[in-house]
PDB file of C-alpha atoms in Angstrom:
ATOM      1  CA  MET A   1       6.122   7.491  31.634  1.00 40.00           C
ATOM      2  CA  PRO A   2       9.204   9.492  30.544  1.00 40.00           C
ATOM      3  CA  TRP A   3       7.909   9.948  26.991  1.00 44.00           C
ATOM      4  CA  TYR A   4       4.498  11.306  28.027  1.00 42.00           C
ATOM      5  CA  PRO A   5       4.172  12.596  31.611  1.00 46.00           C
ATOM      6  CA  GLN A   6       0.665  11.947  32.953  1.00 45.00           C
ATOM      7  CA  PRO A   7      -1.195  14.183  35.414  1.00 42.00           C
ATOM      8  CA  ALA A   8      -1.929  12.816  38.852  1.00 40.00           C
ATOM      9  CA  LEU A   9      -4.831  10.415  39.352  1.00 37.00           C
ATOM     10  CA  GLY A  10      -8.140  12.211  39.032  1.00 36.00           C
ATOM     11  CA  GLN A  11      -6.618  15.469  37.825  1.00 38.00           C
ATOM     12  CA  PRO A  12      -7.626  17.110  34.500  1.00 36.00           C
ATOM     13  CA  GLY A  13      -5.937  15.309  31.671  1.00 38.00           C
ATOM     14  CA  TRP A  14      -5.749  11.996  33.526  1.00 39.00           C
ATOM     15  CA  TYR A  15      -6.913   8.998  31.496  1.00 43.00           C
ATOM     16  CA  PRO A  16      -8.409   5.861  33.043  1.00 44.00           C
ATOM     17  CA  PRO A  17      -6.642   2.503  32.584  1.00 45.00           C
ATOM     18  CA  GLY A  18      -6.940   1.197  29.036  1.00 43.00           C
ATOM     19  CA  TYR A  19      -7.359   4.637  27.510  1.00 46.00           C
ATOM     20  CA  GLY A  20      -4.005   6.346  27.880  1.00 51.00           C
ATOM     21  CA  PHE A  21      -0.622   5.301  26.528  1.00 65.00           C
ATOM     22  CA  ASP A  22       0.236   1.697  27.169  1.00 77.00           C
ATOM     23  CA  PRO A  23       3.887   0.713  26.581  1.00 83.00           C
ATOM     24  CA  THR A  24       2.694  -2.805  25.827  1.00 86.00           C
ATOM     25  CA  ASP A  25       0.062  -1.784  23.252  1.00 92.00           C
ATOM     26  CA  GLN A  26       0.524  -4.062  20.254  1.00 94.00           C
ATOM     27  CA  LEU A  27      -0.248  -1.411  17.615  1.00 95.00           C
ATOM     28  CA  VAL A  28       0.443   2.066  18.999  1.00 94.00           C
ATOM     29  CA  THR A  29       4.072   3.050  19.497  1.00 93.00           C
ATOM     30  CA  PRO A  30       4.162   5.510  22.434  1.00 90.00           C
ATOM     31  CA  PRO A  31       6.044   8.781  21.861  1.00 87.00           C
ATOM     32  CA  GLY A  32       9.671   8.269  22.782  1.00 85.00           C
ATOM     33  CA  ALA A  33       9.755   4.527  22.120  1.00 88.00           C
ATOM     34  CA  GLY A  34      11.866   5.147  19.013  1.00 90.00           C
ATOM     35  CA  VAL A  35      12.538   3.040  15.954  1.00 94.00           C
ATOM     36  CA  SER A  36      12.870  -0.137  18.006  1.00 94.00           C
ATOM     37  CA  GLY A  37       9.361   0.276  19.392  1.00 94.00           C
ATOM     38  CA  TRP A  38       7.967   0.919  15.920  1.00 96.00           C
ATOM     39  CA  PHE A  39       9.847  -2.045  14.453  1.00 96.00           C
ATOM     40  CA  ASP A  40       8.713  -4.391  17.242  1.00 96.00           C
ATOM     41  CA  ARG A  41       5.079  -3.525  16.535  1.00 96.00           C
ATOM     42  CA  CYS A  42       5.555  -4.078  12.813  1.00 97.00           C
ATOM     43  CA  VAL A  43       7.082  -7.506  13.455  1.00 97.00           C
ATOM     44  CA  GLY A  44       4.347  -8.333  15.938  1.00 97.00           C
ATOM     45  CA  ALA A  45       1.625  -7.407  13.446  1.00 97.00           C
ATOM     46  CA  VAL A  46       3.186  -9.684  10.822  1.00 97.00           C
ATOM     47  CA  ARG A  47       3.509 -12.586  13.268  1.00 97.00           C
ATOM     48  CA  ARG A  48      -0.096 -12.267  14.374  1.00 96.00           C
ATOM     49  CA  GLY A  49      -1.615 -11.689  10.974  1.00 95.00           C
ATOM     50  CA  TRP A  50       0.430 -13.440   8.296  1.00 96.00           C
ATOM     51  CA  ARG A  51      -2.054 -16.317   7.997  1.00 96.00           C
ATOM     52  CA  LEU A  52      -4.726 -13.830   6.940  1.00 97.00           C
ATOM     53  CA  LEU A  53      -2.603 -11.129   5.340  1.00 97.00           C
ATOM     54  CA  LEU A  54      -0.966 -13.510   2.878  1.00 97.00           C
ATOM     55  CA  PRO A  55      -4.202 -14.786   1.287  1.00 97.00           C
ATOM     56  CA  ILE A  56      -5.734 -11.296   1.321  1.00 98.00           C
ATOM     57  CA  LEU A  57      -2.760  -9.768  -0.471  1.00 97.00           C
ATOM     58  CA  LEU A  58      -2.383 -12.789  -2.741  1.00 96.00           C
ATOM     59  CA  LEU A  59      -5.956 -12.333  -3.956  1.00 96.00           C
ATOM     60  CA  THR A  60      -5.925  -8.534  -4.183  1.00 96.00           C
ATOM     61  CA  GLN A  61      -2.325  -7.686  -5.091  1.00 95.00           C
ATOM     62  CA  VAL A  62      -0.397 -10.632  -6.519  1.00 94.00           C
ATOM     63  CA  LEU A  63      -2.950 -12.297  -8.800  1.00 94.00           C
ATOM     64  CA  PRO A  64      -4.320  -9.037 -10.309  1.00 93.00           C
ATOM     65  CA  ALA A  65      -0.777  -7.767 -10.924  1.00 92.00           C
ATOM     66  CA  ALA A  66       0.183 -11.027 -12.630  1.00 93.00           C
ATOM     67  CA  ALA A  67      -2.989 -10.976 -14.739  1.00 92.00           C
ATOM     68  CA  LEU A  68      -2.297  -7.396 -15.845  1.00 91.00           C
ATOM     69  CA  SER A  69       1.282  -8.310 -16.804  1.00 91.00           C
ATOM     70  CA  VAL A  70       0.131 -11.312 -18.848  1.00 91.00           C
ATOM     71  CA  ILE A  71      -2.579  -9.337 -20.661  1.00 90.00           C
ATOM     72  CA  SER A  72      -0.162  -6.473 -21.365  1.00 88.00           C
ATOM     73  CA  LEU A  73       2.355  -8.897 -22.812  1.00 87.00           C
ATOM     74  CA  LEU A  74      -0.382 -10.526 -24.878  1.00 86.00           C
ATOM     75  CA  VAL A  75      -1.381  -7.248 -26.577  1.00 85.00           C
ATOM     76  CA  ASP A  76       2.165  -5.858 -26.778  1.00 82.00           C
ATOM     77  CA  PRO A  77       2.705  -4.959 -30.468  1.00 79.00           C
ATOM     78  CA  SER A  78       6.446  -4.275 -30.206  1.00 78.00           C
ATOM     79  CA  ALA A  79       7.426  -7.516 -31.982  1.00 71.00           C
ATOM     80  CA  GLU A  80       5.284  -6.622 -34.981  1.00 74.00           C
ATOM     81  CA  TRP A  81       6.628  -3.070 -34.989  1.00 72.00           C
ATOM     82  CA  ASP A  82      10.207  -4.335 -34.894  1.00 70.00           C
ATOM     83  CA  ALA A  83       9.525  -6.631 -37.842  1.00 67.00           C
ATOM     84  CA  THR A  84       8.128  -3.739 -39.880  1.00 69.00           C
ATOM     85  CA  ALA A  85      11.039  -1.497 -38.945  1.00 66.00           C
ATOM     86  CA  SER A  86      13.545  -4.114 -40.051  1.00 69.00           C
ATOM     87  CA  GLN A  87      12.017  -4.055 -43.551  1.00 71.00           C
ATOM     88  CA  ASP A  88      11.537  -0.300 -43.803  1.00 67.00           C
ATOM     89  CA  PRO A  89      12.885   1.880 -40.981  1.00 71.00           C
ATOM     90  CA  ASN A  90      10.808   4.841 -42.144  1.00 69.00           C
ATOM     91  CA  ALA A  91       7.480   3.007 -42.334  1.00 67.00           C
ATOM     92  CA  LEU A  92       4.898   2.537 -39.616  1.00 70.00           C
ATOM     93  CA  PRO A  93       2.824  -0.659 -39.411  1.00 72.00           C
ATOM     94  CA  ASP A  94      -0.623  -0.363 -40.946  1.00 73.00           C
ATOM     95  CA  THR A  95      -2.189  -1.144 -37.574  1.00 77.00           C
ATOM     96  CA  PHE A  96       0.076   1.183 -35.570  1.00 75.00           C
ATOM     97  CA  LEU A  97      -2.646   3.482 -34.228  1.00 82.00           C
ATOM     98  CA  THR A  98      -4.999   0.593 -33.475  1.00 85.00           C
ATOM     99  CA  ASP A  99      -2.285  -1.371 -31.700  1.00 78.00           C
ATOM    100  CA  LEU A 100      -1.216   1.679 -29.712  1.00 83.00           C
ATOM    101  CA  ALA A 101      -4.795   2.462 -28.654  1.00 86.00           C
ATOM    102  CA  THR A 102      -5.330  -1.150 -27.601  1.00 86.00           C
ATOM    103  CA  LEU A 103      -2.148  -1.218 -25.573  1.00 85.00           C
ATOM    104  CA  LEU A 104      -2.926   2.087 -23.837  1.00 88.00           C
ATOM    105  CA  GLY A 105      -6.489   0.986 -23.186  1.00 90.00           C
ATOM    106  CA  VAL A 106      -5.322  -2.228 -21.554  1.00 87.00           C
ATOM    107  CA  LEU A 107      -2.679  -0.472 -19.470  1.00 87.00           C
ATOM    108  CA  ILE A 108      -4.906   2.377 -18.287  1.00 90.00           C
ATOM    109  CA  GLY A 109      -8.094   0.350 -17.851  1.00 91.00           C
ATOM    110  CA  GLY A 110      -6.263  -2.542 -16.245  1.00 89.00           C
ATOM    111  CA  SER A 111      -4.421  -0.232 -13.862  1.00 89.00           C
ATOM    112  CA  LEU A 112      -7.665   1.435 -12.780  1.00 92.00           C
ATOM    113  CA  LEU A 113      -9.341  -1.913 -12.174  1.00 92.00           C
ATOM    114  CA  PHE A 114      -6.248  -3.216 -10.395  1.00 92.00           C
ATOM    115  CA  GLY A 115      -6.294  -0.129  -8.167  1.00 92.00           C
ATOM    116  CA  LEU A 116      -9.857  -0.887  -7.112  1.00 95.00           C
ATOM    117  CA  VAL A 117      -9.046  -4.516  -6.290  1.00 95.00           C
ATOM    118  CA  GLN A 118      -5.906  -3.347  -4.511  1.00 95.00           C
ATOM    119  CA  SER A 119      -8.001  -1.007  -2.351  1.00 96.00           C
ATOM    120  CA  VAL A 120     -10.043  -3.988  -1.182  1.00 97.00           C
ATOM    121  CA  GLY A 121      -6.833  -5.603   0.035  1.00 97.00           C
ATOM    122  CA  TRP A 122      -5.466  -2.508   1.756  1.00 97.00           C
ATOM    123  CA  ALA A 123      -8.728  -1.946   3.631  1.00 97.00           C
ATOM    124  CA  ALA A 124      -9.105  -5.616   4.555  1.00 98.00           C
ATOM    125  CA  GLY A 125      -5.483  -5.887   5.685  1.00 97.00           C
ATOM    126  CA  SER A 126      -5.705  -2.720   7.802  1.00 97.00           C
ATOM    127  CA  TRP A 127      -8.834  -4.132   9.455  1.00 97.00           C
ATOM    128  CA  VAL A 128      -6.996  -7.357  10.300  1.00 97.00           C
ATOM    129  CA  VAL A 129      -3.927  -5.576  11.720  1.00 97.00           C
ATOM    130  CA  ALA A 130      -5.957  -3.224  13.920  1.00 97.00           C
ATOM    131  CA  ARG A 131      -8.435  -5.785  15.242  1.00 97.00           C
ATOM    132  CA  GLN A 132      -5.794  -8.399  16.004  1.00 97.00           C
ATOM    133  CA  ALA A 133      -3.776  -5.826  17.947  1.00 96.00           C
ATOM    134  CA  ALA A 134      -6.913  -5.057  19.959  1.00 94.00           C
ATOM    135  CA  GLY A 135      -7.538  -8.761  20.608  1.00 94.00           C
ATOM    136  CA  GLU A 136     -10.752  -8.829  18.591  1.00 95.00           C
ATOM    137  CA  PRO A 137     -11.845 -11.750  16.383  1.00 93.00           C
ATOM    138  CA  VAL A 138     -10.944 -11.684  12.701  1.00 95.00           C
ATOM    139  CA  GLY A 139     -11.618 -13.896   9.703  1.00 95.00           C
ATOM    140  CA  LEU A 140     -10.831 -13.942   6.013  1.00 96.00           C
ATOM    141  CA  GLY A 141     -14.433 -13.563   4.901  1.00 96.00           C
ATOM    142  CA  ALA A 142     -15.166 -10.740   7.339  1.00 96.00           C
ATOM    143  CA  ALA A 143     -11.974  -8.951   6.327  1.00 97.00           C
ATOM    144  CA  LEU A 144     -12.794  -9.111   2.628  1.00 97.00           C
ATOM    145  CA  ARG A 145     -16.359  -7.931   3.262  1.00 97.00           C
ATOM    146  CA  TYR A 146     -14.989  -4.947   5.146  1.00 97.00           C
ATOM    147  CA  GLY A 147     -12.534  -4.297   2.320  1.00 97.00           C
ATOM    148  CA  LEU A 148     -15.355  -4.299  -0.227  1.00 96.00           C
ATOM    149  CA  ARG A 149     -17.308  -1.742   1.817  1.00 96.00           C
ATOM    150  CA  ARG A 150     -14.367   0.659   1.968  1.00 96.00           C
ATOM    151  CA  ALA A 151     -12.802  -0.041  -1.422  1.00 96.00           C
ATOM    152  CA  PHE A 152     -14.499   2.601  -3.573  1.00 95.00           C
ATOM    153  CA  GLY A 153     -13.778   5.469  -1.201  1.00 95.00           C
ATOM    154  CA  LEU A 154     -10.174   4.414  -0.692  1.00 95.00           C
ATOM    155  CA  TRP A 155      -9.788   3.891  -4.440  1.00 96.00           C
ATOM    156  CA  GLY A 156     -11.005   7.403  -5.215  1.00 95.00           C
ATOM    157  CA  TRP A 157      -8.638   9.058  -2.769  1.00 95.00           C
ATOM    158  CA  THR A 158      -5.790   6.849  -3.979  1.00 94.00           C
ATOM    159  CA  LEU A 159      -6.421   8.010  -7.557  1.00 94.00           C
ATOM    160  CA  LEU A 160      -6.345  11.648  -6.461  1.00 94.00           C
ATOM    161  CA  THR A 161      -3.142  11.080  -4.514  1.00 95.00           C
ATOM    162  CA  GLY A 162      -1.617   9.342  -7.538  1.00 93.00           C
ATOM    163  CA  LEU A 163      -2.507  12.265  -9.784  1.00 94.00           C
ATOM    164  CA  ILE A 164      -0.842  14.703  -7.376  1.00 94.00           C
ATOM    165  CA  VAL A 165       2.296  12.559  -7.246  1.00 94.00           C
ATOM    166  CA  ALA A 166       2.292  12.170 -11.050  1.00 92.00           C
ATOM    167  CA  LEU A 167       2.038  15.949 -11.428  1.00 93.00           C
ATOM    168  CA  GLY A 168       5.006  16.308  -9.112  1.00 92.00           C
ATOM    169  CA  VAL A 169       6.991  13.776 -11.149  1.00 90.00           C
ATOM    170  CA  CYS A 170       6.319  15.862 -14.250  1.00 90.00           C
ATOM    171  CA  LEU A 171       7.893  18.800 -12.402  1.00 87.00           C
ATOM    172  CA  CYS A 172      11.401  17.316 -12.490  1.00 83.00           C
ATOM    173  CA  VAL A 173      10.708  14.185 -10.383  1.00 87.00           C
ATOM    174  CA  ILE A 174      11.803  15.566  -6.979  1.00 90.00           C
ATOM    175  CA  PRO A 175       8.419  17.204  -6.230  1.00 91.00           C
ATOM    176  CA  GLY A 176       6.753  13.883  -7.025  1.00 92.00           C
ATOM    177  CA  ILE A 177       8.898  12.071  -4.462  1.00 93.00           C
ATOM    178  CA  TYR A 178       8.132  14.820  -1.956  1.00 94.00           C
ATOM    179  CA  PHE A 179       4.383  14.538  -2.583  1.00 95.00           C
ATOM    180  CA  ALA A 180       4.549  10.734  -2.293  1.00 94.00           C
ATOM    181  CA  PHE A 181       6.074  10.972   1.194  1.00 95.00           C
ATOM    182  CA  ALA A 182       3.886  13.881   2.285  1.00 95.00           C
ATOM    183  CA  LEU A 183       0.694  12.020   1.306  1.00 96.00           C
ATOM    184  CA  SER A 184       1.790   8.557   2.431  1.00 96.00           C
ATOM    185  CA  MET A 185      -0.707   8.589   5.311  1.00 96.00           C
ATOM    186  CA  ALA A 186      -3.695   9.534   3.141  1.00 96.00           C
ATOM    187  CA  GLY A 187      -4.928   5.930   2.838  1.00 96.00           C
ATOM    188  CA  PRO A 188      -4.806   5.119   6.576  1.00 96.00           C
ATOM    189  CA  VAL A 189      -6.257   8.540   7.402  1.00 97.00           C
ATOM    190  CA  TRP A 190      -9.293   7.876   5.221  1.00 96.00           C
ATOM    191  CA  LEU A 191      -9.814   4.355   6.574  1.00 96.00           C
ATOM    192  CA  PHE A 192      -9.602   5.373  10.223  1.00 96.00           C
ATOM    193  CA  GLU A 193     -10.993   8.918  10.107  1.00 94.00           C
ATOM    194  CA  ARG A 194     -12.861   9.080   6.778  1.00 91.00           C
ATOM    195  CA  GLN A 195     -12.485  12.799   6.247  1.00 88.00           C
ATOM    196  CA  ALA A 196     -10.109  15.134   4.362  1.00 90.00           C
ATOM    197  CA  PRO A 197      -7.278  12.584   3.959  1.00 95.00           C
ATOM    198  CA  ILE A 198      -5.145  14.768   1.671  1.00 96.00           C
ATOM    199  CA  GLY A 199      -4.990  17.784   3.962  1.00 95.00           C
ATOM    200  CA  ARG A 200      -4.777  15.662   7.094  1.00 95.00           C
ATOM    201  CA  ALA A 201      -1.898  13.564   5.747  1.00 96.00           C
ATOM    202  CA  TRP A 202      -0.098  16.730   4.599  1.00 96.00           C
ATOM    203  CA  ARG A 203      -0.342  18.311   8.066  1.00 95.00           C
ATOM    204  CA  MET A 204       0.625  15.092   9.813  1.00 95.00           C
ATOM    205  CA  PHE A 205       3.760  14.838   7.652  1.00 95.00           C
ATOM    206  CA  HIS A 206       4.883  18.410   8.281  1.00 94.00           C
ATOM    207  CA  ASP A 207       4.062  18.380  12.005  1.00 93.00           C
ATOM    208  CA  ARG A 208       6.494  15.473  12.555  1.00 92.00           C
ATOM    209  CA  LEU A 209       8.629  15.647   9.433  1.00 92.00           C
ATOM    210  CA  GLY A 210      11.697  13.743  10.602  1.00 92.00           C
ATOM    211  CA  LEU A 211       9.770  11.011  12.385  1.00 92.00           C
ATOM    212  CA  LEU A 212       7.338  10.221   9.578  1.00 94.00           C
ATOM    213  CA  LEU A 213       9.939  10.646   6.850  1.00 94.00           C
ATOM    214  CA  GLY A 214      12.210   8.134   8.561  1.00 94.00           C
ATOM    215  CA  ARG A 215       9.496   5.528   9.071  1.00 96.00           C
ATOM    216  CA  VAL A 216       8.134   5.804   5.524  1.00 96.00           C
ATOM    217  CA  ALA A 217      11.658   5.779   4.061  1.00 96.00           C
ATOM    218  CA  MET A 218      12.348   2.424   5.727  1.00 96.00           C
ATOM    219  CA  VAL A 219       9.087   1.012   4.368  1.00 96.00           C
ATOM    220  CA  VAL A 220       9.835   2.340   0.885  1.00 96.00           C
ATOM    221  CA  ALA A 221      13.360   0.898   0.938  1.00 96.00           C
ATOM    222  CA  ALA A 222      12.050  -2.560   1.834  1.00 94.00           C
ATOM    223  CA  VAL A 223       9.359  -2.370  -0.850  1.00 94.00           C
ATOM    224  CA  ILE A 224      11.881  -1.267  -3.498  1.00 94.00           C
ATOM    225  CA  VAL A 225      14.209  -4.168  -2.695  1.00 94.00           C
ATOM    226  CA  GLY A 226      11.367  -6.693  -2.807  1.00 91.00           C
ATOM    227  CA  SER A 227       9.974  -5.263  -6.031  1.00 91.00           C
ATOM    228  CA  MET A 228      13.409  -5.233  -7.668  1.00 93.00           C
ATOM    229  CA  VAL A 229      13.925  -8.917  -6.888  1.00 93.00           C
ATOM    230  CA  ALA A 230      10.556  -9.759  -8.425  1.00 92.00           C
ATOM    231  CA  GLY A 231      11.265  -7.549 -11.443  1.00 91.00           C
ATOM    232  CA  VAL A 232      14.660  -9.131 -12.124  1.00 93.00           C
ATOM    233  CA  VAL A 233      13.176 -12.638 -11.891  1.00 93.00           C
ATOM    234  CA  GLU A 234      10.388 -11.744 -14.314  1.00 90.00           C
ATOM    235  CA  ALA A 235      12.716 -10.027 -16.788  1.00 89.00           C
ATOM    236  CA  ALA A 236      15.243 -12.853 -16.767  1.00 92.00           C
ATOM    237  CA  GLY A 237      12.632 -15.601 -16.785  1.00 90.00           C
ATOM    238  CA  THR A 238      10.699 -14.292 -19.789  1.00 88.00           C
ATOM    239  CA  VAL A 239      13.762 -13.867 -22.029  1.00 87.00           C
ATOM    240  CA  PRO A 240      13.939 -17.540 -23.154  1.00 88.00           C
ATOM    241  CA  PHE A 241      10.373 -17.336 -24.468  1.00 85.00           C
ATOM    242  CA  GLY A 242      11.238 -14.656 -27.008  1.00 80.00           C
ATOM    243  CA  THR A 243       9.252 -11.609 -28.091  1.00 76.00           C
ATOM    244  CA  THR A 244       6.135 -13.578 -29.089  1.00 80.00           C
ATOM    245  CA  PRO A 245       5.618 -16.081 -26.270  1.00 85.00           C
ATOM    246  CA  PHE A 246       1.919 -16.563 -26.997  1.00 85.00           C
ATOM    247  CA  ASP A 247       2.494 -18.005 -30.454  1.00 82.00           C
ATOM    248  CA  SER A 248       2.509 -21.519 -28.969  1.00 86.00           C
ATOM    249  CA  ALA A 249       0.683 -23.086 -26.042  1.00 87.00           C
ATOM    250  CA  GLY A 250       3.878 -24.304 -24.382  1.00 87.00           C
ATOM    251  CA  SER A 251       5.628 -20.944 -24.329  1.00 88.00           C
ATOM    252  CA  ALA A 252       2.388 -19.217 -23.267  1.00 89.00           C
ATOM    253  CA  VAL A 253       2.078 -21.466 -20.224  1.00 92.00           C
ATOM    254  CA  GLY A 254       5.776 -21.049 -19.445  1.00 92.00           C
ATOM    255  CA  VAL A 255       5.809 -17.257 -19.560  1.00 91.00           C
ATOM    256  CA  THR A 256       2.587 -17.107 -17.529  1.00 93.00           C
ATOM    257  CA  MET A 257       4.115 -19.276 -14.800  1.00 94.00           C
ATOM    258  CA  VAL A 258       7.229 -17.100 -14.718  1.00 94.00           C
ATOM    259  CA  ILE A 259       5.155 -13.924 -14.345  1.00 94.00           C
ATOM    260  CA  LEU A 260       3.053 -15.525 -11.601  1.00 94.00           C
ATOM    261  CA  ALA A 261       6.138 -16.719  -9.723  1.00 94.00           C
ATOM    262  CA  ALA A 262       7.685 -13.255  -9.906  1.00 93.00           C
ATOM    263  CA  ALA A 263       4.465 -11.699  -8.620  1.00 93.00           C
ATOM    264  CA  VAL A 264       4.440 -14.103  -5.679  1.00 95.00           C
ATOM    265  CA  LEU A 265       8.011 -13.078  -4.842  1.00 94.00           C
ATOM    266  CA  ALA A 266       6.716  -9.519  -4.394  1.00 94.00           C
ATOM    267  CA  LEU A 267       4.199 -10.674  -1.754  1.00 95.00           C
ATOM    268  CA  PRO A 268       6.487  -9.894   1.231  1.00 95.00           C
ATOM    269  CA  ALA A 269       6.892  -6.346  -0.091  1.00 95.00           C
ATOM    270  CA  HIS A 270       3.108  -5.907  -0.056  1.00 96.00           C
ATOM    271  CA  VAL A 271       2.951  -7.150   3.543  1.00 97.00           C
ATOM    272  CA  VAL A 272       5.722  -4.769   4.619  1.00 96.00           C
ATOM    273  CA  GLN A 273       4.024  -1.815   2.942  1.00 96.00           C
ATOM    274  CA  LEU A 274       0.643  -2.489   4.511  1.00 97.00           C
ATOM    275  CA  VAL A 275       1.874  -3.193   8.035  1.00 97.00           C
ATOM    276  CA  GLY A 276       4.501  -0.439   7.996  1.00 97.00           C
ATOM    277  CA  LEU A 277       2.043   2.283   6.996  1.00 97.00           C
ATOM    278  CA  VAL A 278      -0.655   1.220   9.474  1.00 97.00           C
ATOM    279  CA  VAL A 279       1.798   1.073  12.386  1.00 97.00           C
ATOM    280  CA  THR A 280       3.277   4.415  11.327  1.00 97.00           C
ATOM    281  CA  TYR A 281      -0.183   5.994  11.250  1.00 97.00           C
ATOM    282  CA  ALA A 282      -0.914   4.668  14.743  1.00 96.00           C
ATOM    283  CA  GLU A 283       2.337   6.187  16.007  1.00 95.00           C
ATOM    284  CA  GLN A 284       1.456   9.564  14.491  1.00 94.00           C
ATOM    285  CA  ARG A 285      -1.900   9.459  16.258  1.00 94.00           C
ATOM    286  CA  ALA A 286      -0.113   8.793  19.550  1.00 92.00           C
ATOM    287  CA  HIS A 287       1.779  12.071  19.152  1.00 91.00           C
ATOM    288  CA  GLU A 288      -1.531  13.912  18.933  1.00 90.00           C
ATOM    289  CA  GLY A 289      -3.039  12.415  22.090  1.00 87.00           C
ATOM    290  CA  PRO A 290      -3.564   9.184  24.007  1.00 87.00           C
ATOM    291  CA  VAL A 291      -4.873   6.407  21.772  1.00 91.00           C
ATOM    292  CA  ASN A 292      -4.749   2.623  21.802  1.00 92.00           C
ATOM    293  CA  ALA A 293      -5.378  -0.310  19.494  1.00 94.00           C
ATOM    294  CA  ALA A 294      -8.944  -0.804  20.703  1.00 93.00           C
ATOM    295  CA  ARG A 295      -9.883   2.763  19.850  1.00 93.00           C
ATOM    296  CA  LEU A 296      -8.276   2.562  16.404  1.00 95.00           C
ATOM    297  CA  ALA A 297     -10.007  -0.736  15.667  1.00 95.00           C
ATOM    298  CA  GLY A 298     -13.292   0.847  16.658  1.00 94.00           C
ATOM    299  CA  GLU A 299     -12.688   3.798  14.335  1.00 94.00           C
ATOM    300  CA  LEU A 300     -12.467   1.467  11.354  1.00 92.00           C
ATOM    301  CA  GLY A 301     -16.133   0.623  11.831  1.00 83.00           C
TER     302      GLY A 301
END
């Protein structure tokens, strides 16, 4: 093929049928196939897997995110603080430190727990995408069981990656964005290879800087647009319920439904992120040597 010249049959470096690059492989984009080849495989993965990916991501991304938003709003003390400030701008509420500790505890603890549940979904979704591309059987229960087996490891590496990105954000934001792109393959690397995901993702990014940067940038752009739509809907929808929506049962139900609806609107963004990163990882592997969907599915274990 023009993008990867193969040695003659039987010569060193020749790969038997089914092992080398296959232009029709449903997961691996062969070197030289370009953005269109990558995009076609992303679309194909969504078409094959949406019946499983949607419930997986609904259970592990949408519902936990909505629950965290509702709980955060429930313990938000800003309305009480505003009332105190209106009476005496120089006074702090008597329960200021307690309220602040509660809010931070909910945000930090909830985010950590959400990250663990989210890792179940990322692992399960990656398993579905890879196995379907290889023509292997998949099911919702089997996918979630796989996700549970891999969740703690993926969660730990995700936390470390997040800390590195957060440190970069503290250094005038730009380094944080750079770290986020440079480590974008850390999750797939750990799931498929299960060793040194930080260093491996870093090298993969810098070995093919333009290629990986372009693919991840398109994924990020789609996720940002989807997240912004959901955020605008939530912000606009919760305004009519005021600053204390849980003071009455009716407003509590209303604001909860708005938050849930907004979270569901973000579901396509979760699908795009998952599929885009897995297909991008498979393409990066193809630049390192012949690989196909069957081999990648086998590596997941």
